[in-house]
CSV table of C-alpha atoms in Angstrom, one decimal:
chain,number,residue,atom,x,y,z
A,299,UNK,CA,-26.3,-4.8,27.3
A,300,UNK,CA,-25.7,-1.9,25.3
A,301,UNK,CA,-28.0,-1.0,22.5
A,302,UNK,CA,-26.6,0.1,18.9
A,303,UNK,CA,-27.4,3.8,17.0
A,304,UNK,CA,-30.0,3.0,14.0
A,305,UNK,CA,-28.1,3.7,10.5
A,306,UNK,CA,-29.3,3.0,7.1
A,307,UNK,CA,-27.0,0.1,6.0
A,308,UNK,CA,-27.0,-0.6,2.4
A,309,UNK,CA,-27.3,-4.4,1.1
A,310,UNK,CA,-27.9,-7.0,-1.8
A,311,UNK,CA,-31.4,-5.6,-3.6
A,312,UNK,CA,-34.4,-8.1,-2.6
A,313,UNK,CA,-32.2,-9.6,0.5
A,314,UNK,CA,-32.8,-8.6,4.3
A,315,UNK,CA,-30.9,-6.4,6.1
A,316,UNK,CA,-28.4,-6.6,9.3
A,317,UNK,CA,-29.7,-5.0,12.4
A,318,UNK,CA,-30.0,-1.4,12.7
A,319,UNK,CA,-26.7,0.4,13.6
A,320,UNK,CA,-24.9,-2.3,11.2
A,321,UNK,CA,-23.9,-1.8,7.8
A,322,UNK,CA,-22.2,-3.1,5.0
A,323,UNK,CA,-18.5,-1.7,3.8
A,324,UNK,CA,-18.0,-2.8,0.6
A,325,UNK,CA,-20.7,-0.9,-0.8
A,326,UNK,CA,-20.2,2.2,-3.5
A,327,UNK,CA,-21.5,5.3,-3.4
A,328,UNK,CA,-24.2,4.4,-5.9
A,329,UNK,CA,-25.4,1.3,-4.2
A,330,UNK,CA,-23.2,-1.5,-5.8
A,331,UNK,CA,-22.4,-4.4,-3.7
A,332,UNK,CA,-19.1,-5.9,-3.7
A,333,UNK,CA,-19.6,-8.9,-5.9
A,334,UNK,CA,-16.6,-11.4,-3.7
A,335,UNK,CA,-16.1,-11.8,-0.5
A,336,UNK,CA,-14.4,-8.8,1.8
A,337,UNK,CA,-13.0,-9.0,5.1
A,338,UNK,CA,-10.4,-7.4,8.0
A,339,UNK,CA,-11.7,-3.7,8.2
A,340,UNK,CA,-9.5,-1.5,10.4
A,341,UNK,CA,-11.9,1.9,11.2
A,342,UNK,CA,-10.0,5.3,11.6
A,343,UNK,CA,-10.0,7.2,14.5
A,344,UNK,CA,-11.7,9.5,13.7
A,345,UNK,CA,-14.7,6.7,13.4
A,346,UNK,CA,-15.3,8.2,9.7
A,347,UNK,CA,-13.0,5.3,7.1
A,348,UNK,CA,-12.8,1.8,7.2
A,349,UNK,CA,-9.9,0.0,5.2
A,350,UNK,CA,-10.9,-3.1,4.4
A,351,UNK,CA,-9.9,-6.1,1.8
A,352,UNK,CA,-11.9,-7.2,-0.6
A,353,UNK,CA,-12.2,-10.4,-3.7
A,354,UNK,CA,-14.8,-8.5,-5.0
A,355,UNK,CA,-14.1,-7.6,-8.7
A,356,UNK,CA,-16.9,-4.9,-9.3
A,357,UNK,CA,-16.3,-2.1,-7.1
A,358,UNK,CA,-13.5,-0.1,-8.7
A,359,UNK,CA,-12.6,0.2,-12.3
A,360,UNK,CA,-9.7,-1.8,-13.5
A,361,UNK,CA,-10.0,-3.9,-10.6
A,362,UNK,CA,-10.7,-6.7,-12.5
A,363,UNK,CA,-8.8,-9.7,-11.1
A,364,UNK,CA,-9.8,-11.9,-7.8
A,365,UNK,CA,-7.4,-11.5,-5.5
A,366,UNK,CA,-6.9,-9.5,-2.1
A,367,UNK,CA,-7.2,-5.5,-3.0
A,368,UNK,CA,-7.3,-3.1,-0.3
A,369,UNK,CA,-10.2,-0.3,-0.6
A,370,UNK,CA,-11.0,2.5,1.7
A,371,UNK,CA,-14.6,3.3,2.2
A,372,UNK,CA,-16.2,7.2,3.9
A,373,UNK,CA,-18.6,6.0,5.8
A,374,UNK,CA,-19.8,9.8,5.6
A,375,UNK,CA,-20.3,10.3,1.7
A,376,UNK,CA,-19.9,6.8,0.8
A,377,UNK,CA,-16.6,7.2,-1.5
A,378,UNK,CA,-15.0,4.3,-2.2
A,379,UNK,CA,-11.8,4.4,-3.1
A,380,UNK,CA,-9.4,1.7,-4.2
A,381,UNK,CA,-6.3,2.2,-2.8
A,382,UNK,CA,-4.0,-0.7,-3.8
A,383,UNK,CA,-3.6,-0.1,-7.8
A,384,UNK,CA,0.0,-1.1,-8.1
A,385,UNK,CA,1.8,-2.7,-10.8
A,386,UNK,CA,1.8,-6.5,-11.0
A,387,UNK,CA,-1.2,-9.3,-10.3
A,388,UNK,CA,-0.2,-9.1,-6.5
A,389,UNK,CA,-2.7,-9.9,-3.4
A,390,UNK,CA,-2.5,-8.4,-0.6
A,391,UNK,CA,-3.0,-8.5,3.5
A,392,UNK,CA,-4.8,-6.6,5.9
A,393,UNK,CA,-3.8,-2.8,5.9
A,394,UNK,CA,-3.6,0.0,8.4
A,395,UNK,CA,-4.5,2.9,8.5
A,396,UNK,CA,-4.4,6.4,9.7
A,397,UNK,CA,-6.2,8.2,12.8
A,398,UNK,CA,-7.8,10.6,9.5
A,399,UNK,CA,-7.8,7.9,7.7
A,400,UNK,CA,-5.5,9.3,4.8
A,401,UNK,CA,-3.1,6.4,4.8
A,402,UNK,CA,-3.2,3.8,4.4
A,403,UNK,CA,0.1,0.8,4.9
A,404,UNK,CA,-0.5,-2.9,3.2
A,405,UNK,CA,1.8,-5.3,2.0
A,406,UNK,CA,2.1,-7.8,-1.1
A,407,UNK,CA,1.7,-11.5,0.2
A,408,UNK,CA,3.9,-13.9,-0.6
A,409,UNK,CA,2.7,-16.0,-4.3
A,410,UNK,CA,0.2,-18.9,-3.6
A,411,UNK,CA,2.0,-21.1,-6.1
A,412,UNK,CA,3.8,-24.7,-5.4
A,413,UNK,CA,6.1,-25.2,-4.6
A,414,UNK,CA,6.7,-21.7,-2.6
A,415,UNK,CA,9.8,-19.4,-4.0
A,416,UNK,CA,12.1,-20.0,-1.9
A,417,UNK,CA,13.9,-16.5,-2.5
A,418,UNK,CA,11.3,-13.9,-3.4
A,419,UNK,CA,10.5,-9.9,-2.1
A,420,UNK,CA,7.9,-8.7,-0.7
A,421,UNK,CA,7.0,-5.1,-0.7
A,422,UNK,CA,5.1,-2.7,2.0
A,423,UNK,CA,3.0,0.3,0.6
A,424,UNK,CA,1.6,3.3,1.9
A,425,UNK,CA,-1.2,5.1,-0.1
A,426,UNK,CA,-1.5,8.8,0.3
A,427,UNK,CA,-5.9,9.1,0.0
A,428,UNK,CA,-5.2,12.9,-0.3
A,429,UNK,CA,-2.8,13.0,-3.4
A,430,UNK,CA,-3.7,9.6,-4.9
A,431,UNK,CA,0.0,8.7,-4.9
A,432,UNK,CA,1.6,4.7,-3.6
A,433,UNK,CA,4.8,4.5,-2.3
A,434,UNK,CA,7.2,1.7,-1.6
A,435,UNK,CA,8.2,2.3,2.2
A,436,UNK,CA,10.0,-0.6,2.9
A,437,UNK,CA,13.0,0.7,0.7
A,438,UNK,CA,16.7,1.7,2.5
A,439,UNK,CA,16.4,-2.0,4.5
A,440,UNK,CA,18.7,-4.2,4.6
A,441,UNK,CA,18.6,-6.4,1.4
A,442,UNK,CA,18.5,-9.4,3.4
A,443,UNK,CA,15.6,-8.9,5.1
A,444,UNK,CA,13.6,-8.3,1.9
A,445,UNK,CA,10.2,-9.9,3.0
A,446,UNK,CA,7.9,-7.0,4.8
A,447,UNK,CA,4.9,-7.4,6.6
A,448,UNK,CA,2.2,-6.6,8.6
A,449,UNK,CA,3.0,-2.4,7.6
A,450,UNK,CA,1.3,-0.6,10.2
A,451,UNK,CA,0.8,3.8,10.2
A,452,UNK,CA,0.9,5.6,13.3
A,453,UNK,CA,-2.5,7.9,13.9
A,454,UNK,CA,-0.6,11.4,12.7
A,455,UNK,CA,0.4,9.3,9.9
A,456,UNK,CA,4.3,10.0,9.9
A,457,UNK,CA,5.3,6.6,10.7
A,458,UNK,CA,4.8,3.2,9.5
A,459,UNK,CA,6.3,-0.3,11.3
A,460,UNK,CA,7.0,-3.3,9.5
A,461,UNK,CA,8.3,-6.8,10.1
A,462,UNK,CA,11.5,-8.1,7.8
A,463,UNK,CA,11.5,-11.2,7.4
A,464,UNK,CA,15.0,-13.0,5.2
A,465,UNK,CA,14.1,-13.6,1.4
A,466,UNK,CA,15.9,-16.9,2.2
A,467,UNK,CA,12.8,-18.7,3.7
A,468,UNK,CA,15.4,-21.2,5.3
A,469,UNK,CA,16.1,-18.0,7.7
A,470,UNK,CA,13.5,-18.2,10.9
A,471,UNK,CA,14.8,-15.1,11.9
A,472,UNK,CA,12.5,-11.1,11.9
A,473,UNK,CA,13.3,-7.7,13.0
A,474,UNK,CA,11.2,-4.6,13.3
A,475,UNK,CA,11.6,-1.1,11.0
A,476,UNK,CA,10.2,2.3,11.6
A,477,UNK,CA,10.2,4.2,9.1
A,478,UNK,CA,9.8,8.2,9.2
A,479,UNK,CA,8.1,9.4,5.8
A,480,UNK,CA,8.7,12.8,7.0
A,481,UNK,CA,12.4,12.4,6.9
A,482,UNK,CA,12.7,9.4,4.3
A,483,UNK,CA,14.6,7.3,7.2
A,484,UNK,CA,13.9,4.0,8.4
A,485,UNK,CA,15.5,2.5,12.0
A,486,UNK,CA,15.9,-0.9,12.5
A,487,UNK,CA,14.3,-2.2,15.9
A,488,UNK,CA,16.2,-5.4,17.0
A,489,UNK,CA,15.8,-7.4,20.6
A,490,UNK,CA,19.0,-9.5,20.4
A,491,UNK,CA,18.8,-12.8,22.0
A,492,UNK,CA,21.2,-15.5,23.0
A,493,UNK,CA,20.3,-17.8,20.4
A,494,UNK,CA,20.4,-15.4,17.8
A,495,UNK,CA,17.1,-16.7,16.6
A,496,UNK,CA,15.2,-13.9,17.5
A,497,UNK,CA,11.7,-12.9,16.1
A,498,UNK,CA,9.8,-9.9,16.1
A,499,UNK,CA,6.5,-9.5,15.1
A,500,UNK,CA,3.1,-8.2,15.1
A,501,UNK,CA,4.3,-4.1,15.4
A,502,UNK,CA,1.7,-1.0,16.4
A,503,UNK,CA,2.2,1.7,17.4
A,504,UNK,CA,1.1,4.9,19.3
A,505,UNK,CA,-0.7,7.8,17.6
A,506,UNK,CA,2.6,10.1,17.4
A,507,UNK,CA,4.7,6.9,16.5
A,508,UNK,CA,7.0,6.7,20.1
A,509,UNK,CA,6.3,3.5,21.5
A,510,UNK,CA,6.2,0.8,19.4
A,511,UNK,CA,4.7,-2.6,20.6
A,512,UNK,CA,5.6,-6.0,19.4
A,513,UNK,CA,5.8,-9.5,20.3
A,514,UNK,CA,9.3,-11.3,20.7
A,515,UNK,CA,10.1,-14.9,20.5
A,516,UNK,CA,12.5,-17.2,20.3
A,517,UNK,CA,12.9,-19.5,17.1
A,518,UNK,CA,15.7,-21.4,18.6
A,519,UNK,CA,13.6,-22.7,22.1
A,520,UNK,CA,10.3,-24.5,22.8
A,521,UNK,CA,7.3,-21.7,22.8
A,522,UNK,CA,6.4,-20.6,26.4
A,523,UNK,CA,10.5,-19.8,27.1
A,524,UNK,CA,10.8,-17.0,29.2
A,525,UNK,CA,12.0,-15.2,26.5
A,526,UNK,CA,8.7,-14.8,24.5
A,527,UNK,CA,6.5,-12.0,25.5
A,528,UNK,CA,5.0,-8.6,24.9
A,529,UNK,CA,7.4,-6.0,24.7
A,530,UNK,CA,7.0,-1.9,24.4
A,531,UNK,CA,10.0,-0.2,23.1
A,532,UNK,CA,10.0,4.0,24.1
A,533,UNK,CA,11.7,5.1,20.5
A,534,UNK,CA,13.1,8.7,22.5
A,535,UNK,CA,14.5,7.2,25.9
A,536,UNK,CA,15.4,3.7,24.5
A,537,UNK,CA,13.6,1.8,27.4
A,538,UNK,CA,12.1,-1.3,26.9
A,539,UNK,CA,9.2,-2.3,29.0
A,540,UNK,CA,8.1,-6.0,28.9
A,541,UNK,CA,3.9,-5.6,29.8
A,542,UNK,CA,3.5,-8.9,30.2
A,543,UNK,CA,6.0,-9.3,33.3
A,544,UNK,CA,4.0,-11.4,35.4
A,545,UNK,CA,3.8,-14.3,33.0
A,546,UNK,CA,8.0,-14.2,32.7
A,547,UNK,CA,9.0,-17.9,34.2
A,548,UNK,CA,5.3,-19.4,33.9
A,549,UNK,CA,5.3,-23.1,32.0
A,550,UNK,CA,5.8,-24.0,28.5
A,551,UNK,CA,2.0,-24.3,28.1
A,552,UNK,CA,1.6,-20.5,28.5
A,553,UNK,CA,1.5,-18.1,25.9
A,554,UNK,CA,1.1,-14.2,24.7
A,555,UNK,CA,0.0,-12.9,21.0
A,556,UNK,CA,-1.4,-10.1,19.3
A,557,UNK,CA,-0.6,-7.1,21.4
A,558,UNK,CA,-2.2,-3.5,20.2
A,559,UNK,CA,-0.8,-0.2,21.6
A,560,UNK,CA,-3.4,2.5,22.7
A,561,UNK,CA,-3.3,5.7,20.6
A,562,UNK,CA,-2.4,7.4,23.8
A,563,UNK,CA,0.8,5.0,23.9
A,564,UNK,CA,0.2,4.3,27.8
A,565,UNK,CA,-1.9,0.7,27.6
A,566,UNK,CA,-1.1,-2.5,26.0
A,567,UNK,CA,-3.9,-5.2,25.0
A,568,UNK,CA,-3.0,-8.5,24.3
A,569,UNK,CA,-3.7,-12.3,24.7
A,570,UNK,CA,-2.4,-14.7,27.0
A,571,UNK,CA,-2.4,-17.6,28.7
A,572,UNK,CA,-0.7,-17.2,31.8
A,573,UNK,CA,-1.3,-20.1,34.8
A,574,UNK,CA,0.6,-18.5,37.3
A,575,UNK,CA,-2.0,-15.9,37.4
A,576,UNK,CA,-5.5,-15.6,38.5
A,577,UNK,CA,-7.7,-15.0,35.7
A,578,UNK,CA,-10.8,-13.5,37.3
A,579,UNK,CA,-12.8,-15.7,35.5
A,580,UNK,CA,-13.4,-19.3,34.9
A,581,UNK,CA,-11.9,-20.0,31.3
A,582,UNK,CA,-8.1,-22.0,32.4
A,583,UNK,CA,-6.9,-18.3,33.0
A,584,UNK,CA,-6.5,-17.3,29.1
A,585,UNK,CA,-7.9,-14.3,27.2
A,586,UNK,CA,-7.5,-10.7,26.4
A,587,UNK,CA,-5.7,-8.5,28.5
A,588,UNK,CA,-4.6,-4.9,28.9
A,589,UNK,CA,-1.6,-3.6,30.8
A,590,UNK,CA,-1.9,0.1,32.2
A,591,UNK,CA,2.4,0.9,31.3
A,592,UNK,CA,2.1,4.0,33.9
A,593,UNK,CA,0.8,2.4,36.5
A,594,UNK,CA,2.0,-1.5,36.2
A,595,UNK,CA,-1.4,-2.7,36.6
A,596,UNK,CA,-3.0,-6.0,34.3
A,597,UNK,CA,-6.7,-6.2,33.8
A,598,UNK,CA,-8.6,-8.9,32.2
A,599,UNK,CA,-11.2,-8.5,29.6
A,600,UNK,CA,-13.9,-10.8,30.2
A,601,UNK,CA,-17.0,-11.5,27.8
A,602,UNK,CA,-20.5,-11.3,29.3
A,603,UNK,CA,-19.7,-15.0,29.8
A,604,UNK,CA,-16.6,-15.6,32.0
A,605,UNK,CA,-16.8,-18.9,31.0
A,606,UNK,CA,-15.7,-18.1,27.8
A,607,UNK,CA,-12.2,-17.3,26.1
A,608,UNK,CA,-11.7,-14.1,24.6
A,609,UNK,CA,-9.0,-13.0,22.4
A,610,UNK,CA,-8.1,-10.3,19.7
A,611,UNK,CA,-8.8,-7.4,22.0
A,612,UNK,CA,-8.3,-3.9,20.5
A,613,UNK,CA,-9.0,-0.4,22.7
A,614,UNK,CA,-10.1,2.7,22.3
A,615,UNK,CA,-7.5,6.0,22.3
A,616,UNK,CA,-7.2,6.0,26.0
A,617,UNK,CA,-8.2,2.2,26.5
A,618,UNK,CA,-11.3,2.9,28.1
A,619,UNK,CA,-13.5,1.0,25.9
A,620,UNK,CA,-12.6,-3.2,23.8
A,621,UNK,CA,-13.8,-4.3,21.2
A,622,UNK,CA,-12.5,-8.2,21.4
A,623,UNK,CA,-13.7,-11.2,19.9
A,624,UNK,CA,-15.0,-14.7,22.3
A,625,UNK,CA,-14.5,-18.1,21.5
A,626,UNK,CA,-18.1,-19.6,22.6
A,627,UNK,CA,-18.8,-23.0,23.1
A,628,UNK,CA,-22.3,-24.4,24.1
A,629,UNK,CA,-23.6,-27.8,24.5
A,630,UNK,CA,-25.0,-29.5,21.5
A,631,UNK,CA,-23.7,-26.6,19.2
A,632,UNK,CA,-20.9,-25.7,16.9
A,633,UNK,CA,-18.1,-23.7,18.0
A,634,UNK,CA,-18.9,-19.9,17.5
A,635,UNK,CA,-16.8,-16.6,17.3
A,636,UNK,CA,-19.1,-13.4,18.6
A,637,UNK,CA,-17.8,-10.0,18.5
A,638,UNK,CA,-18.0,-7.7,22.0
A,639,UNK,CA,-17.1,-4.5,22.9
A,640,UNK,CA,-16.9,-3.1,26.7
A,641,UNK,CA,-16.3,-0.4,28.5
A,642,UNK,CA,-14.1,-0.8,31.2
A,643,UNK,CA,-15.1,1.9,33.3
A,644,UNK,CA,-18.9,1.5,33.6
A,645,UNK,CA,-18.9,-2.6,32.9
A,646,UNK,CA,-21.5,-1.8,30.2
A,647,UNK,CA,-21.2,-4.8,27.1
A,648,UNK,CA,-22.6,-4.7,23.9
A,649,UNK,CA,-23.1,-7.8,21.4
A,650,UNK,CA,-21.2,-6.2,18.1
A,651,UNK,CA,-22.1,-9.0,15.9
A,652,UNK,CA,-25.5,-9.7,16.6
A,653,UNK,CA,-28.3,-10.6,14.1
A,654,UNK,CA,-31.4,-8.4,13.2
A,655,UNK,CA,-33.3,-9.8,16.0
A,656,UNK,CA,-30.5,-9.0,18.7
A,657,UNK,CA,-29.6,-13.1,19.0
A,658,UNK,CA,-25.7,-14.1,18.7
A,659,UNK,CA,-24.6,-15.0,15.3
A,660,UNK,CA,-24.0,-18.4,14.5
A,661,UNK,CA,-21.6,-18.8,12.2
A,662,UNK,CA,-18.0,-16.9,12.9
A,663,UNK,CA,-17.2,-13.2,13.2
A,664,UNK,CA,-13.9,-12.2,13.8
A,665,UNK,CA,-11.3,-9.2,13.8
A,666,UNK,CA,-13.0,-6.2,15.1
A,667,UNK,CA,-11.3,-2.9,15.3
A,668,UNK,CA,-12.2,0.0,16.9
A,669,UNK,CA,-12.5,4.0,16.4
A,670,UNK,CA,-10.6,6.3,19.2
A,671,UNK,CA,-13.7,7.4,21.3
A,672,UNK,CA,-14.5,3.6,21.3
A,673,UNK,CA,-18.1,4.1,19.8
A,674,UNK,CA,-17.7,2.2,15.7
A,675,UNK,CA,-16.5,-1.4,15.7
A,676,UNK,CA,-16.0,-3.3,12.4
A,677,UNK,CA,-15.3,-6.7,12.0
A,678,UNK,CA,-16.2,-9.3,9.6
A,679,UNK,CA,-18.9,-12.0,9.5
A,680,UNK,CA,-21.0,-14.2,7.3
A,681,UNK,CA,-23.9,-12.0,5.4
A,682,UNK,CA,-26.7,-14.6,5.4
A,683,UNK,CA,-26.0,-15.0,9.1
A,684,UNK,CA,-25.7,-11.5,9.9
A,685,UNK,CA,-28.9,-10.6,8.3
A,686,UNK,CA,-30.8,-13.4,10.3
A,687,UNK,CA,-30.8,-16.0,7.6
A,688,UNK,CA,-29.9,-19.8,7.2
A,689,UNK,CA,-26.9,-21.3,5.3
A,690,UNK,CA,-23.4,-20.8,4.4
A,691,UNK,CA,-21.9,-17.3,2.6
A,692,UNK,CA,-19.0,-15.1,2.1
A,693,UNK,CA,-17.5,-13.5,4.7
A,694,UNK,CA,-18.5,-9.8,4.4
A,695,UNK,CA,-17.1,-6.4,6.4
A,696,UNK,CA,-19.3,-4.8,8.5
A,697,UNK,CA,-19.6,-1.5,10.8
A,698,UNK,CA,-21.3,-1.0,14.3
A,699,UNK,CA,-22.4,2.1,15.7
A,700,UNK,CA,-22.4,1.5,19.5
A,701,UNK,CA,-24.9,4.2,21.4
């Protein structure tokens, strides 16, 4: 197992710490601790920023209310900066951001009132760190598909992707845009299928914005259809590669989800359940995998555990190194989520979420991200159980230095 760089990581006065190498994110500059919970960091590339949500109400001023805000945090000087201060009492979901971390994409989620608007907008954002300014970038659609999500910047931070969804929630239906903040154009990415029921979702894309990644399914036929599955589209030759080709034709219990495009654009990570298909290890052939484009090969990620299911796999630039997240299961005890990373190369594992004393959490961590050169993980976990304590808390975001 790999061992974790020692940090100084700043926490609640009087209260023990997290391991060393692991820190707190929603921390200010001058020591205050987010007062809420905080949760789905996405690190830079560049290792130095971590966007992250946040329920707290005391790190920024005029952030005042309860719900979702987005903040960036320098994990260099310890800024932190709030970036979602636009009008209206809106929440929001978990943001992108850019390889310098610069920008940063969110979107407004959709009012948790009943019952739900049936017809209602929702807007994307990208905030500019270096000018302080918010745009809109989900304008120029088509009106009908007026519900963005999931926004996501490419690393030179030129392009964002965004799912449109219908603002008539009777509509099933999602396509993809790309927009270019460069030119002030946005492209429509569609995958047309018989049914005309098509869904696209879950978009990233590569650092200079080329490929694009998404998953495809069909609303109008029974999940595990040959239809769904991973798809890569190249935006300058038009070709569209399907990376999880093997599992085409497999039974309706099979299924993919989540996919994540390297910043090199040439490998695809995802989740899958494929029984067709050997798994390498022992857990009913489902878990993360990653699909080498150039060469057409499919590796599975395993934990340290094969046993074990893992799932929400995200690389490195070049997809040497994972940080993923396994669904553990042990006699006699609860359920638990532990945070890994790998690298693929050497075989060398590292416990992400471990507690001070290097033991496995016990209550659940989840969504880790990664930095380009695979080496800073953050995800978010419980703080009493991160620090080596007893009992229930928040959910907190953390970051990992991996040696």
């Amino acid at each position: 197992m790999a061992s974790v760089c020692t940090a100084a990581p700043a926490g609640p006065a009087g209260a023990s710490e997290p391991r060393p190498g692991t820190e707190f994110v929603d921390v200010t500059a001058d020591g205050v601790k987010g007062n809420g919970a905080s949760a789905h960091p996405v690190v830079s590339a560049d290792g130095r920023h971590v966007a992250f949500l946040s329920w707290a109400t005391n790190l920024a001023p005029g952030d005042t209310d309860s719900a979702a805000d987005v903040y960036v945090k320098d994990l260099r000087t310890g800024d932190l900066r709030w970036v979602s201060d636009v009008p209206g009492d809106q929440e929001f979901g978990t943001p992108s951001i850019s390889a310098d971390g610069t920008r940063v994409a969110f979107a407004a989620l959709a009012p948790n009132t009943w019952p739900p608007p049936r017809e209602v907008r929702l807007p994307a954002y990208l905030h500019d760190t270096r000018t302080g300014r918010t745009a809109q970038v989900d304008e120029g659609t088509d009106p009908a598909f007026g519900r963005a999500s999931t926004p996501v910047v490419s690393g030179n931070g030129r392009y964002v992707a965004f799912t449109a969804r219908p603002t008539d929630r009777s509509d099933d239906r999602s396509l993809l845009y790309v927009r270019d903040l460069r030119r002030g154009t946005a492209t429509e990415i569609d995958h047309p299928l018989p049914s005309g029921e098509q869904r696209l979702v879950s978009p990233t894309l590569s650092h200079d914005g080329s490929r694009v990644a998404y998953h495809l399914w069909d609303a109008g036929t029974d999940p595990g259809e040959d239809e769904e599955g991973v798809h890569v589209l190249d935006r300058r030759t038009g070709e569209r590669t399907r990376a999880d080709a093997e599992c085409a034709g497999d039974p309706a219990e099979s299924w993919v989800d989540s996919p994540v495009i390297s910043a090199d654009g040439r490998h695809v990570a995802f989740s899958r359940r494929c029984l067709t298909l050997p798994s390498g290890g022992t857990n009913d052939k489902a878990g993360v995998v990653v699909r080498d484009l150039r060469r057409g090969t499919l590796r599975h990620v395993l934990g340290p555990q094969p046993q074990y299911t893992t799932h929400s796999g995200r690389p490195s630039a070049d997809a040497r190194r994972i940080a993923f997240a396994v669904s553990q299961s042990d006699p006699g005890q609860r359920p638990r989520q532990i945070v890994y990373w790998r690298d693929l190369r050497t075989g060398q594992v590292a416990m992400i979420s471990a507690r001070p004393d290097g033991t496995a959490n016990q209550r659940p961590a989840a969504h880790p991200t990664i930095d380009a050169r695979g080496r800073v993980v953050a995800f978010d976990g419980e703080r009493l159980d991160l620090q080596g304590e007893a009992g229930f808390s928040e959910r907190q975001a953390f970051v990992t230095r991996v040696r």
